[in-house]
CSV table of C-alpha atoms in Angstrom, one decimal:
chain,number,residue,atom,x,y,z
G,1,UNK,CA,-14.7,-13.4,13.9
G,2,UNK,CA,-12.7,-16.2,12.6
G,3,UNK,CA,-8.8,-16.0,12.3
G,4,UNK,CA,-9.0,-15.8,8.7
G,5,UNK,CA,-11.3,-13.3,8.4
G,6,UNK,CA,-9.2,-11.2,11.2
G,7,UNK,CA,-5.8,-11.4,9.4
G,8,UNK,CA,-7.2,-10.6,5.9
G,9,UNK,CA,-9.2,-7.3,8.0
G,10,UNK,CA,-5.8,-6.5,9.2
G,11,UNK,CA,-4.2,-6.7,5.8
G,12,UNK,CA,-6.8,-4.6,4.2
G,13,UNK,CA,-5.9,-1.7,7.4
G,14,UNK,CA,-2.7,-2.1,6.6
G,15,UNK,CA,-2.5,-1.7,3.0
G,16,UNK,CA,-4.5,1.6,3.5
G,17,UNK,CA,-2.2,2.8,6.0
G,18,UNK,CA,0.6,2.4,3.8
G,19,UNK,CA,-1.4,4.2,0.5
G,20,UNK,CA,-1.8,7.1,3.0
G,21,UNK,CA,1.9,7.0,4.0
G,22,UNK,CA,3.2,6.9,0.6
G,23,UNK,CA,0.5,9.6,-0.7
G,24,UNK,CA,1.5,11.4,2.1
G,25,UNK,CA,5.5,11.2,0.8
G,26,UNK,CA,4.5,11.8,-3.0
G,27,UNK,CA,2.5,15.1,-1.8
G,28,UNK,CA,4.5,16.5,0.8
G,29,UNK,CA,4.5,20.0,-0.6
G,30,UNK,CA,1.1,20.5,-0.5
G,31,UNK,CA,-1.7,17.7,1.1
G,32,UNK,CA,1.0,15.3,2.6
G,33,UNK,CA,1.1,17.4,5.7
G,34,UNK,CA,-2.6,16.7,6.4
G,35,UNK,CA,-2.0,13.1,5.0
G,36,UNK,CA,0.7,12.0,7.5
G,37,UNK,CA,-1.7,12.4,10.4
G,38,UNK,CA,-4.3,9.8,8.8
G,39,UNK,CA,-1.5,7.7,8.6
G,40,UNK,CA,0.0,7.8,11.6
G,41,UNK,CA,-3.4,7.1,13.8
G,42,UNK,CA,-3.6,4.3,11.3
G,43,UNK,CA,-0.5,2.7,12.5
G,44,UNK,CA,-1.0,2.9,16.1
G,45,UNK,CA,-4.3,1.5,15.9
G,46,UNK,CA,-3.0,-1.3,14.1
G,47,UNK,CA,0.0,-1.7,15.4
G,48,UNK,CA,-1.6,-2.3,19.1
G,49,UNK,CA,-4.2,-4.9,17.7
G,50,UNK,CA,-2.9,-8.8,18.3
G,51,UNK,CA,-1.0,-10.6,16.1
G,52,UNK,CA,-0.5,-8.0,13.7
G,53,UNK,CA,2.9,-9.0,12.4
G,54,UNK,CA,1.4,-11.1,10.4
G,55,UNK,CA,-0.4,-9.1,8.3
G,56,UNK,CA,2.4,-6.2,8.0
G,57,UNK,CA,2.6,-6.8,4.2
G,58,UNK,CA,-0.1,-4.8,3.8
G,59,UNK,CA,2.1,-1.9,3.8
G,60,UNK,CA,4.0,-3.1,0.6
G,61,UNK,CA,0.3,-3.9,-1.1
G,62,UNK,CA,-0.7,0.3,0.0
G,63,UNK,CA,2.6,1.8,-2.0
G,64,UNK,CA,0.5,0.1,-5.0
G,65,UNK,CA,-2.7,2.6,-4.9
G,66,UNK,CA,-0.8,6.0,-5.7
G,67,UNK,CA,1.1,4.1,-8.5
G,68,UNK,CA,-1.8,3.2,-9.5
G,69,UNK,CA,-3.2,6.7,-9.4
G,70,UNK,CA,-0.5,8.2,-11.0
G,71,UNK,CA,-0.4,5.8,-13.7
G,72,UNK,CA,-3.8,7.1,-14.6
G,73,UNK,CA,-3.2,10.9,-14.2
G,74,UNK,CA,0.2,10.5,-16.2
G,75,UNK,CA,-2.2,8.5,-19.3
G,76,UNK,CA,-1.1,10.2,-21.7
G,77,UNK,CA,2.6,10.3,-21.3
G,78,UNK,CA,5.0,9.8,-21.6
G,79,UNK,CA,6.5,13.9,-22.4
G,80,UNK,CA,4.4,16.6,-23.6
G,81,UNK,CA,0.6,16.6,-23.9
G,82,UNK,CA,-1.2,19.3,-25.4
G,83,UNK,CA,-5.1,19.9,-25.5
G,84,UNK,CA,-7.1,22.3,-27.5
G,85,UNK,CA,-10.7,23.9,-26.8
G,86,UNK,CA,-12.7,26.8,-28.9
G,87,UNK,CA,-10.7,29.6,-27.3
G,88,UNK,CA,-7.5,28.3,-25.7
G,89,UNK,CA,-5.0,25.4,-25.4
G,90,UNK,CA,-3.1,23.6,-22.5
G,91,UNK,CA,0.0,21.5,-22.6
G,92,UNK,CA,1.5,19.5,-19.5
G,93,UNK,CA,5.3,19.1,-20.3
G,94,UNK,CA,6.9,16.4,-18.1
G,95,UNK,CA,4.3,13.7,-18.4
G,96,UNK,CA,6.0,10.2,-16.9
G,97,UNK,CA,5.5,6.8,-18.7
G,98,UNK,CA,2.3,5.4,-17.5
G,99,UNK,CA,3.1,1.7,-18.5
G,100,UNK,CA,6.3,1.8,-15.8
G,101,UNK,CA,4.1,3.3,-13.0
G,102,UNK,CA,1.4,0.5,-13.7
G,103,UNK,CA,3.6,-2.5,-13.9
G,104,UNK,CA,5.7,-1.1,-10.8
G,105,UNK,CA,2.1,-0.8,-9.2
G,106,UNK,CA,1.0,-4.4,-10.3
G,107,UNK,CA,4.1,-5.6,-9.3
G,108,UNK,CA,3.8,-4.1,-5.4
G,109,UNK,CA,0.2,-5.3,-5.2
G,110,UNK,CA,0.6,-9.3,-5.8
G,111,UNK,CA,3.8,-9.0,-3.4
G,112,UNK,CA,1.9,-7.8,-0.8
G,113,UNK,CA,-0.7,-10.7,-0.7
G,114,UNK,CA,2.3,-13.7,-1.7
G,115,UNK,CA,4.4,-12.2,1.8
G,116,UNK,CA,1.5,-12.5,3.2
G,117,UNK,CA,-0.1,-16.1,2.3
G,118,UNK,CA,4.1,-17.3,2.6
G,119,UNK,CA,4.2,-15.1,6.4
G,120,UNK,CA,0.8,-17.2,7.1
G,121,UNK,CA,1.8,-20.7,6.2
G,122,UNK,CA,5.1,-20.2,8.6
G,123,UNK,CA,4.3,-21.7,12.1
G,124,UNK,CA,3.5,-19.9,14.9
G,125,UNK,CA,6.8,-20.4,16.9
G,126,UNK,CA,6.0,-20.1,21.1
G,127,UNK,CA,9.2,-20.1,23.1
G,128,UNK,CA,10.4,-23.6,24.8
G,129,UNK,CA,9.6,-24.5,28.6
G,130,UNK,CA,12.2,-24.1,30.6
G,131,UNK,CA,13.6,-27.2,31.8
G,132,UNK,CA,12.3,-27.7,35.7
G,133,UNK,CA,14.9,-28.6,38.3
């Protein structure tokens, strides 16, 4: 496997690392619980691959996915949305501004990859020989 290939692979483990973390924080009182596990084996087998540093922006790129799925489930907001059938009706109070959640999502998911390619371009810097005697 090439380098490139490897560092993108490692990007794409760590952005869904970091979707699980941040799913896990947005549904901690109820699923998060069950979430944070998933998570957490995801970071240690990351985080004891080589040269992983590099493609820790990942994690900012994962916070992107639950913005993005709560962009969608909040559609129709923002406030109250009501729905009506042949024998009842519904309404969700408290519906948040779905244009916010997707530009804050769109926003997380191109600086994930930009750190990354800037993180990439950077020069591997190996410590100095010592001087001999």
């Amino acid at each position: 496997m090439t380098g490139n290939t490897r560092a993108w692979l490692l990007f794409t483990g760590w952005l869904l690392t970091g979707a699980c973390y941040l799913l896990a924080l947005l549904t901690a009182l109820s699923v998060g619980i069950f979430i944070l596990p998933i998570a957490a084996a995801g970071t240690v087998a990351l985080a004891t691959r080589r040269d992983t540093w590099r493609s820790l922006p990942g994690l900012l790129s994962g916070a992107s996915l639950p913005l993005f799925l709560l962009a969608y489930l909040d559609r129709h907001g923002p406030g109250t949305y009501c729905t009506t059938s042949a024998n009842a009706s519904s309404c969700t109070d408290g519906l948040l501004d779905p244009w916010l959640l997707l530009a804050a999502g769109l926003l997380v998911l191109v600086a994930g990859p930009a750190l990354f390619l800037r993180i990439r371009r950077q020069p591997v810097h190996s410590p100095a020989p010592s001087p001999s005697e």
